[in-house]
Amino acid sequence: MSEPLSDVPPRVKRSRGRPPKDAHFAPTDQVMAVAISAFSVHGYQGVSLRTVNDELGASRNLLYQRFGSKANLWRAAVDWAFRPLVDHLEASDDESADPMVRLRMLIRHFIEYSATRPYLARLVTVEGASRTDRLEYLYHNYIEPISSRFQPVFELLREQGRIKNVPAEVFYFLLTSGGSAPYGQIGLASLMNPEIASADEARVRLYAENVAEVLLNGLALSG
């Protein structure tokens, strides 16, 4: 059986004693991975520059010197986490394909990408609980562009009389909050069915295809 997806990135190993003097050279990807995981699990209020520094095993001045504030670190981590998702969906979207095929592939690519990045679903859930400046930033820069990738496909399928008149927002929440739920709630998924929590590419693909089948069958008009 494949190992379940990891809930958080592996903790950085550090030696005993004071942090090394070159700790401020911590790679950006390492810093961002630890930061976005912390924000997605503990929420903005539950994270401090100090706790992220400690997780990195770095000097307590590292993040302050690099970002200046927790707000700046949050924004940098969100950009690092979500910009590649938007780029991935754009690059993998074949606009010349039949719209139903195109919608199926968008569903699959979204889920397969999210499967190895559980912080995506978790962060949206945490930040989506209340309307804040952070949510506005996340929405306008990333959620809205992702939604707008699906919207024209929906409109075309409606014009062709191939899908029910279901609001695109309903579909979006079912896909992003429902379809990707096992990867944002990996602990629960592993208790229900370890196969769903598996990082195995074939199992993720099967799960994505099942989600697409349920969503598209629910949308499609008979005949």
PDB file of C-alpha atoms in Angstrom:
ATOM      1  CA  MET A   1       0.000   0.000   0.000  1.00  0.00           C
ATOM      2  CA  SER A   2       1.291   3.477  -0.832  1.00  0.00           C
ATOM      3  CA  GLU A   3       2.194   5.843   1.945  1.00  0.00           C
ATOM      4  CA  PRO A   4      -0.454   8.515   2.688  1.00  0.00           C
ATOM      5  CA  LEU A   5       0.233  12.055   1.671  1.00  0.00           C
ATOM      6  CA  SER A   6       2.139  14.021   4.258  1.00  0.00           C
ATOM      7  CA  ASP A   7       0.077  16.533   6.210  1.00  0.00           C
ATOM      8  CA  VAL A   8       2.959  18.968   6.615  1.00  0.00           C
ATOM      9  CA  PRO A   9       6.399  19.311   5.061  1.00  0.00           C
ATOM     10  CA  PRO A  10       9.136  17.441   6.892  1.00  0.00           C
ATOM     11  CA  ARG A  11      10.601  19.313   9.826  1.00  0.00           C
ATOM     12  CA  VAL A  12      13.988  20.757   9.102  1.00  0.00           C
ATOM     13  CA  LYS A  13      16.754  18.933  10.992  1.00  0.00           C
ATOM     14  CA  ARG A  14      18.923  21.180  13.106  1.00  0.00           C
ATOM     15  CA  SER A  15      21.847  20.703  15.361  1.00  0.00           C
ATOM     16  CA  ARG A  16      21.825  21.499  19.049  1.00  0.00           C
ATOM     17  CA  GLY A  17      22.910  24.849  20.325  1.00  0.00           C
ATOM     18  CA  ARG A  18      22.621  28.264  18.683  1.00  0.00           C
ATOM     19  CA  PRO A  19      21.384  28.476  15.084  1.00  0.00           C
ATOM     20  CA  PRO A  20      24.208  28.505  12.529  1.00  0.00           C
ATOM     21  CA  LYS A  21      25.474  31.915  11.490  1.00  0.00           C
ATOM     22  CA  ASP A  22      24.564  31.209   7.861  1.00  0.00           C
ATOM     23  CA  ALA A  23      20.922  30.456   8.715  1.00  0.00           C
ATOM     24  CA  HIS A  24      19.840  33.580   6.847  1.00  0.00           C
ATOM     25  CA  PHE A  25      20.745  31.756   3.647  1.00  0.00           C
ATOM     26  CA  ALA A  26      17.819  29.343   4.063  1.00  0.00           C
ATOM     27  CA  PRO A  27      16.508  28.576   0.542  1.00  0.00           C
ATOM     28  CA  THR A  28      13.375  30.504  -0.417  1.00  0.00           C
ATOM     29  CA  ASP A  29      11.410  27.347  -1.275  1.00  0.00           C
ATOM     30  CA  GLN A  30      12.189  25.910   2.145  1.00  0.00           C
ATOM     31  CA  VAL A  31      11.083  29.087   3.903  1.00  0.00           C
ATOM     32  CA  MET A  32       7.893  29.327   1.844  1.00  0.00           C
ATOM     33  CA  ALA A  33       6.973  25.652   2.330  1.00  0.00           C
ATOM     34  CA  VAL A  34       7.272  25.919   6.110  1.00  0.00           C
ATOM     35  CA  ALA A  35       5.428  29.255   6.203  1.00  0.00           C
ATOM     36  CA  ILE A  36       2.473  28.266   4.005  1.00  0.00           C
ATOM     37  CA  SER A  37       2.030  25.018   5.898  1.00  0.00           C
ATOM     38  CA  ALA A  38       2.015  26.874   9.216  1.00  0.00           C
ATOM     39  CA  PHE A  39      -0.509  29.458   8.001  1.00  0.00           C
ATOM     40  CA  SER A  40      -2.758  26.762   6.528  1.00  0.00           C
ATOM     41  CA  VAL A  41      -2.775  24.667   9.711  1.00  0.00           C
ATOM     42  CA  HIS A  42      -2.742  27.284  12.475  1.00  0.00           C
ATOM     43  CA  GLY A  43      -4.295  30.267  10.712  1.00  0.00           C
ATOM     44  CA  TYR A  44      -2.804  33.725  10.473  1.00  0.00           C
ATOM     45  CA  GLN A  45      -3.341  34.562  14.138  1.00  0.00           C
ATOM     46  CA  GLY A  46      -1.753  31.302  15.251  1.00  0.00           C
ATOM     47  CA  VAL A  47       1.543  31.934  13.475  1.00  0.00           C
ATOM     48  CA  SER A  48       4.392  34.259  14.355  1.00  0.00           C
ATOM     49  CA  LEU A  49       7.698  35.020  12.693  1.00  0.00           C
ATOM     50  CA  ARG A  50       9.355  33.435  15.703  1.00  0.00           C
ATOM     51  CA  THR A  51       7.535  30.103  15.368  1.00  0.00           C
ATOM     52  CA  VAL A  52       8.352  29.869  11.655  1.00  0.00           C
ATOM     53  CA  ASN A  53      11.985  30.736  12.367  1.00  0.00           C
ATOM     54  CA  ASP A  54      12.082  28.025  15.020  1.00  0.00           C
ATOM     55  CA  GLU A  55      10.608  25.500  12.582  1.00  0.00           C
ATOM     56  CA  LEU A  56      13.323  26.412  10.092  1.00  0.00           C
ATOM     57  CA  GLY A  57      16.006  26.139  12.764  1.00  0.00           C
ATOM     58  CA  ALA A  58      17.119  29.617  11.780  1.00  0.00           C
ATOM     59  CA  SER A  59      18.119  32.824  13.479  1.00  0.00           C
ATOM     60  CA  ARG A  60      15.137  34.572  14.992  1.00  0.00           C
ATOM     61  CA  ASN A  61      15.932  37.623  12.884  1.00  0.00           C
ATOM     62  CA  LEU A  62      15.832  35.689   9.607  1.00  0.00           C
ATOM     63  CA  LEU A  63      12.263  36.337   8.578  1.00  0.00           C
ATOM     64  CA  TYR A  64      12.125  39.855   9.959  1.00  0.00           C
ATOM     65  CA  GLN A  65      15.210  40.789   7.986  1.00  0.00           C
ATOM     66  CA  ARG A  66      13.885  39.176   4.817  1.00  0.00           C
ATOM     67  CA  PHE A  67      10.184  40.143   4.971  1.00  0.00           C
ATOM     68  CA  GLY A  68       9.822  42.844   7.604  1.00  0.00           C
ATOM     69  CA  SER A  69       6.484  41.628   8.979  1.00  0.00           C
ATOM     70  CA  LYS A  70       4.202  38.619   9.303  1.00  0.00           C
ATOM     71  CA  ALA A  71       1.799  40.194   6.796  1.00  0.00           C
ATOM     72  CA  ASN A  72       4.541  40.381   4.181  1.00  0.00           C
ATOM     73  CA  LEU A  73       5.561  36.782   4.873  1.00  0.00           C
ATOM     74  CA  TRP A  74       1.933  35.627   4.494  1.00  0.00           C
ATOM     75  CA  ARG A  75       1.575  37.378   1.151  1.00  0.00           C
ATOM     76  CA  ALA A  76       4.885  36.015  -0.134  1.00  0.00           C
ATOM     77  CA  ALA A  77       3.918  32.486   0.944  1.00  0.00           C
ATOM     78  CA  VAL A  78       0.507  32.759  -0.731  1.00  0.00           C
ATOM     79  CA  ASP A  79       2.115  33.986  -3.968  1.00  0.00           C
ATOM     80  CA  TRP A  80       4.596  31.102  -3.834  1.00  0.00           C
ATOM     81  CA  ALA A  81       1.834  28.545  -3.246  1.00  0.00           C
ATOM     82  CA  PHE A  82      -0.954  29.724  -5.540  1.00  0.00           C
ATOM     83  CA  ARG A  83       0.727  31.331  -8.548  1.00  0.00           C
ATOM     84  CA  PRO A  84       2.017  27.944  -9.822  1.00  0.00           C
ATOM     85  CA  LEU A  85      -1.524  26.524  -9.585  1.00  0.00           C
ATOM     86  CA  VAL A  86      -2.922  29.310 -11.766  1.00  0.00           C
ATOM     87  CA  ASP A  87      -0.049  28.859 -14.224  1.00  0.00           C
ATOM     88  CA  HIS A  88      -0.530  25.085 -14.261  1.00  0.00           C
ATOM     89  CA  LEU A  89      -4.238  25.309 -15.081  1.00  0.00           C
ATOM     90  CA  GLU A  90      -3.576  27.857 -17.796  1.00  0.00           C
ATOM     91  CA  ALA A  91      -0.779  25.801 -19.382  1.00  0.00           C
ATOM     92  CA  SER A  92      -2.738  22.530 -19.293  1.00  0.00           C
ATOM     93  CA  ASP A  93      -6.021  23.965 -20.594  1.00  0.00           C
ATOM     94  CA  ASP A  94      -6.588  23.036 -24.237  1.00  0.00           C
ATOM     95  CA  GLU A  95      -9.002  25.726 -25.389  1.00  0.00           C
ATOM     96  CA  SER A  96      -9.472  23.977 -28.754  1.00  0.00           C
ATOM     97  CA  ALA A  97     -10.880  20.809 -27.165  1.00  0.00           C
ATOM     98  CA  ASP A  98     -14.567  19.936 -26.933  1.00  0.00           C
ATOM     99  CA  PRO A  99     -15.851  21.950 -23.945  1.00  0.00           C
ATOM    100  CA  MET A 100     -17.016  18.861 -22.037  1.00  0.00           C
ATOM    101  CA  VAL A 101     -13.611  17.260 -22.496  1.00  0.00           C
ATOM    102  CA  ARG A 102     -11.990  20.536 -21.554  1.00  0.00           C
ATOM    103  CA  LEU A 103     -14.028  20.761 -18.355  1.00  0.00           C
ATOM    104  CA  ARG A 104     -13.153  17.185 -17.439  1.00  0.00           C
ATOM    105  CA  MET A 105      -9.452  17.878 -17.916  1.00  0.00           C
ATOM    106  CA  LEU A 106      -9.602  21.073 -15.865  1.00  0.00           C
ATOM    107  CA  ILE A 107     -11.203  19.108 -13.015  1.00  0.00           C
ATOM    108  CA  ARG A 108      -8.559  16.416 -13.237  1.00  0.00           C
ATOM    109  CA  HIS A 109      -5.624  18.821 -13.433  1.00  0.00           C
ATOM    110  CA  PHE A 110      -6.923  20.838 -10.480  1.00  0.00           C
ATOM    111  CA  ILE A 111      -7.275  17.781  -8.256  1.00  0.00           C
ATOM    112  CA  GLU A 112      -4.014  16.159  -9.309  1.00  0.00           C
ATOM    113  CA  TYR A 113      -2.120  19.371  -8.642  1.00  0.00           C
ATOM    114  CA  SER A 114      -3.820  19.892  -5.273  1.00  0.00           C
ATOM    115  CA  ALA A 115      -3.188  16.313  -4.173  1.00  0.00           C
ATOM    116  CA  THR A 116       0.489  16.888  -3.410  1.00  0.00           C
ATOM    117  CA  ARG A 117      -0.062  20.385  -1.995  1.00  0.00           C
ATOM    118  CA  PRO A 118      -2.522  20.018   0.913  1.00  0.00           C
ATOM    119  CA  TYR A 119      -1.834  23.565   2.075  1.00  0.00           C
ATOM    120  CA  LEU A 120      -3.849  24.937  -0.875  1.00  0.00           C
ATOM    121  CA  ALA A 121      -7.228  23.606   0.255  1.00  0.00           C
ATOM    122  CA  ARG A 122      -6.464  24.212   3.932  1.00  0.00           C
ATOM    123  CA  LEU A 123      -5.464  27.840   3.468  1.00  0.00           C
ATOM    124  CA  VAL A 124      -8.576  28.691   1.461  1.00  0.00           C
ATOM    125  CA  THR A 125     -10.730  27.069   4.161  1.00  0.00           C
ATOM    126  CA  VAL A 126      -8.977  28.962   6.944  1.00  0.00           C
ATOM    127  CA  GLU A 127      -8.988  32.336   5.218  1.00  0.00           C
ATOM    128  CA  GLY A 128     -12.455  31.883   3.719  1.00  0.00           C
ATOM    129  CA  ALA A 129     -14.085  31.775   7.143  1.00  0.00           C
ATOM    130  CA  SER A 130     -14.240  35.570   7.390  1.00  0.00           C
ATOM    131  CA  ARG A 131     -13.843  38.516   5.059  1.00  0.00           C
ATOM    132  CA  THR A 132     -10.480  40.145   5.643  1.00  0.00           C
ATOM    133  CA  ASP A 133      -7.882  42.014   3.618  1.00  0.00           C
ATOM    134  CA  ARG A 134      -6.025  38.723   3.321  1.00  0.00           C
ATOM    135  CA  LEU A 135      -9.065  37.001   1.827  1.00  0.00           C
ATOM    136  CA  GLU A 136      -9.524  39.898  -0.600  1.00  0.00           C
ATOM    137  CA  TYR A 137      -5.927  39.451  -1.718  1.00  0.00           C
ATOM    138  CA  LEU A 138      -6.282  35.692  -2.078  1.00  0.00           C
ATOM    139  CA  TYR A 139      -9.576  36.007  -3.928  1.00  0.00           C
ATOM    140  CA  HIS A 140      -8.686  38.690  -6.446  1.00  0.00           C
ATOM    141  CA  ASN A 141      -5.217  37.361  -7.234  1.00  0.00           C
ATOM    142  CA  TYR A 142      -5.837  33.624  -7.280  1.00  0.00           C
ATOM    143  CA  ILE A 143      -9.362  32.358  -6.599  1.00  0.00           C
ATOM    144  CA  GLU A 144     -10.975  34.645  -9.167  1.00  0.00           C
ATOM    145  CA  PRO A 145      -8.454  33.768 -11.927  1.00  0.00           C
ATOM    146  CA  ILE A 146      -8.972  30.051 -11.251  1.00  0.00           C
ATOM    147  CA  SER A 147     -12.758  30.469 -11.342  1.00  0.00           C
ATOM    148  CA  SER A 148     -12.540  32.486 -14.564  1.00  0.00           C
ATOM    149  CA  ARG A 149     -10.676  29.586 -16.202  1.00  0.00           C
ATOM    150  CA  PHE A 150     -13.827  27.435 -15.760  1.00  0.00           C
ATOM    151  CA  GLN A 151     -16.452  30.127 -16.418  1.00  0.00           C
ATOM    152  CA  PRO A 152     -16.187  30.356 -20.252  1.00  0.00           C
ATOM    153  CA  VAL A 153     -16.423  26.568 -20.530  1.00  0.00           C
ATOM    154  CA  PHE A 154     -19.602  26.626 -18.468  1.00  0.00           C
ATOM    155  CA  GLU A 155     -21.116  29.376 -20.585  1.00  0.00           C
ATOM    156  CA  LEU A 156     -20.316  27.562 -23.836  1.00  0.00           C
ATOM    157  CA  LEU A 157     -21.838  24.305 -22.594  1.00  0.00           C
ATOM    158  CA  ARG A 158     -24.980  26.169 -21.560  1.00  0.00           C
ATOM    159  CA  GLU A 159     -25.202  27.821 -24.975  1.00  0.00           C
ATOM    160  CA  GLN A 160     -24.910  24.389 -26.577  1.00  0.00           C
ATOM    161  CA  GLY A 161     -27.693  23.053 -24.348  1.00  0.00           C
ATOM    162  CA  ARG A 162     -25.461  20.353 -22.901  1.00  0.00           C
ATOM    163  CA  ILE A 163     -25.576  21.155 -19.183  1.00  0.00           C
ATOM    164  CA  LYS A 164     -28.197  22.170 -16.642  1.00  0.00           C
ATOM    165  CA  ASN A 165     -28.528  25.752 -15.538  1.00  0.00           C
ATOM    166  CA  VAL A 166     -26.435  25.227 -12.425  1.00  0.00           C
ATOM    167  CA  PRO A 167     -24.592  28.321 -11.162  1.00  0.00           C
ATOM    168  CA  ALA A 168     -20.866  28.137 -11.784  1.00  0.00           C
ATOM    169  CA  GLU A 169     -20.267  28.970  -8.129  1.00  0.00           C
ATOM    170  CA  VAL A 170     -22.002  25.745  -7.065  1.00  0.00           C
ATOM    171  CA  PHE A 171     -19.709  23.756  -9.313  1.00  0.00           C
ATOM    172  CA  TYR A 172     -16.656  25.659  -8.061  1.00  0.00           C
ATOM    173  CA  PHE A 173     -17.333  24.918  -4.395  1.00  0.00           C
ATOM    174  CA  LEU A 174     -18.116  21.282  -5.094  1.00  0.00           C
ATOM    175  CA  LEU A 175     -14.808  20.927  -6.915  1.00  0.00           C
ATOM    176  CA  THR A 176     -12.500  23.002  -4.736  1.00  0.00           C
ATOM    177  CA  SER A 177     -13.991  22.397  -1.288  1.00  0.00           C
ATOM    178  CA  GLY A 178     -15.424  18.964  -2.010  1.00  0.00           C
ATOM    179  CA  GLY A 179     -13.232  17.419  -4.682  1.00  0.00           C
ATOM    180  CA  SER A 180      -9.965  18.425  -3.060  1.00  0.00           C
ATOM    181  CA  ALA A 181     -11.172  17.769   0.507  1.00  0.00           C
ATOM    182  CA  PRO A 182      -9.200  14.523   1.042  1.00  0.00           C
ATOM    183  CA  TYR A 183      -5.945  16.406   0.507  1.00  0.00           C
ATOM    184  CA  GLY A 184      -6.801  19.259   2.844  1.00  0.00           C
ATOM    185  CA  GLN A 185      -8.155  16.817   5.434  1.00  0.00           C
ATOM    186  CA  ILE A 186      -5.566  14.109   5.012  1.00  0.00           C
ATOM    187  CA  GLY A 187      -5.958  12.792   8.556  1.00  0.00           C
ATOM    188  CA  LEU A 188      -9.678  12.188   8.108  1.00  0.00           C
ATOM    189  CA  ALA A 189      -9.201  10.759   4.609  1.00  0.00           C
ATOM    190  CA  SER A 190      -6.614   8.262   5.846  1.00  0.00           C
ATOM    191  CA  LEU A 191      -9.029   7.045   8.545  1.00  0.00           C
ATOM    192  CA  MET A 192     -11.887   6.638   6.066  1.00  0.00           C
ATOM    193  CA  ASN A 193      -9.867   4.992   3.313  1.00  0.00           C
ATOM    194  CA  PRO A 194      -6.041   4.964   3.211  1.00  0.00           C
ATOM    195  CA  GLU A 195      -6.162   4.593  -0.569  1.00  0.00           C
ATOM    196  CA  ILE A 196      -7.750   8.030  -0.919  1.00  0.00           C
ATOM    197  CA  ALA A 197      -4.927   9.490   1.156  1.00  0.00           C
ATOM    198  CA  SER A 198      -2.304   7.821  -1.009  1.00  0.00           C
ATOM    199  CA  ALA A 199       0.286   9.868  -2.872  1.00  0.00           C
ATOM    200  CA  ASP A 200       0.451   7.214  -5.576  1.00  0.00           C
ATOM    201  CA  GLU A 201      -0.051   8.917  -8.933  1.00  0.00           C
ATOM    202  CA  ALA A 202      -2.376   6.220 -10.272  1.00  0.00           C
ATOM    203  CA  ARG A 203      -4.629   6.420  -7.206  1.00  0.00           C
ATOM    204  CA  VAL A 204      -4.761  10.202  -7.373  1.00  0.00           C
ATOM    205  CA  ARG A 205      -5.661   9.976 -11.069  1.00  0.00           C
ATOM    206  CA  LEU A 206      -8.456   7.470 -10.325  1.00  0.00           C
ATOM    207  CA  TYR A 207      -9.839   9.696  -7.577  1.00  0.00           C
ATOM    208  CA  ALA A 208      -9.731  12.733  -9.895  1.00  0.00           C
ATOM    209  CA  GLU A 209     -11.546  10.803 -12.622  1.00  0.00           C
ATOM    210  CA  ASN A 210     -14.235   9.722 -10.142  1.00  0.00           C
ATOM    211  CA  VAL A 211     -14.778  13.326  -9.056  1.00  0.00           C
ATOM    212  CA  ALA A 212     -14.997  14.461 -12.675  1.00  0.00           C
ATOM    213  CA  GLU A 213     -17.505  11.703 -13.449  1.00  0.00           C
ATOM    214  CA  VAL A 214     -19.770  12.670 -10.557  1.00  0.00           C
ATOM    215  CA  LEU A 215     -19.630  16.397 -11.329  1.00  0.00           C
ATOM    216  CA  LEU A 216     -20.119  16.062 -15.075  1.00  0.00           C
ATOM    217  CA  ASN A 217     -22.915  13.520 -14.767  1.00  0.00           C
ATOM    218  CA  GLY A 218     -24.669  15.860 -12.375  1.00  0.00           C
ATOM    219  CA  LEU A 219     -24.348  18.748 -14.816  1.00  0.00           C
ATOM    220  CA  ALA A 220     -25.118  16.981 -18.086  1.00  0.00           C
ATOM    221  CA  LEU A 221     -28.538  17.103 -19.677  1.00  0.00           C
ATOM    222  CA  SER A 222     -29.851  13.750 -20.871  1.00  0.00           C
ATOM    223  CA  GLY A 223     -29.655  13.173 -24.589  1.00  0.00           C
TER     224      GLY A 223
END
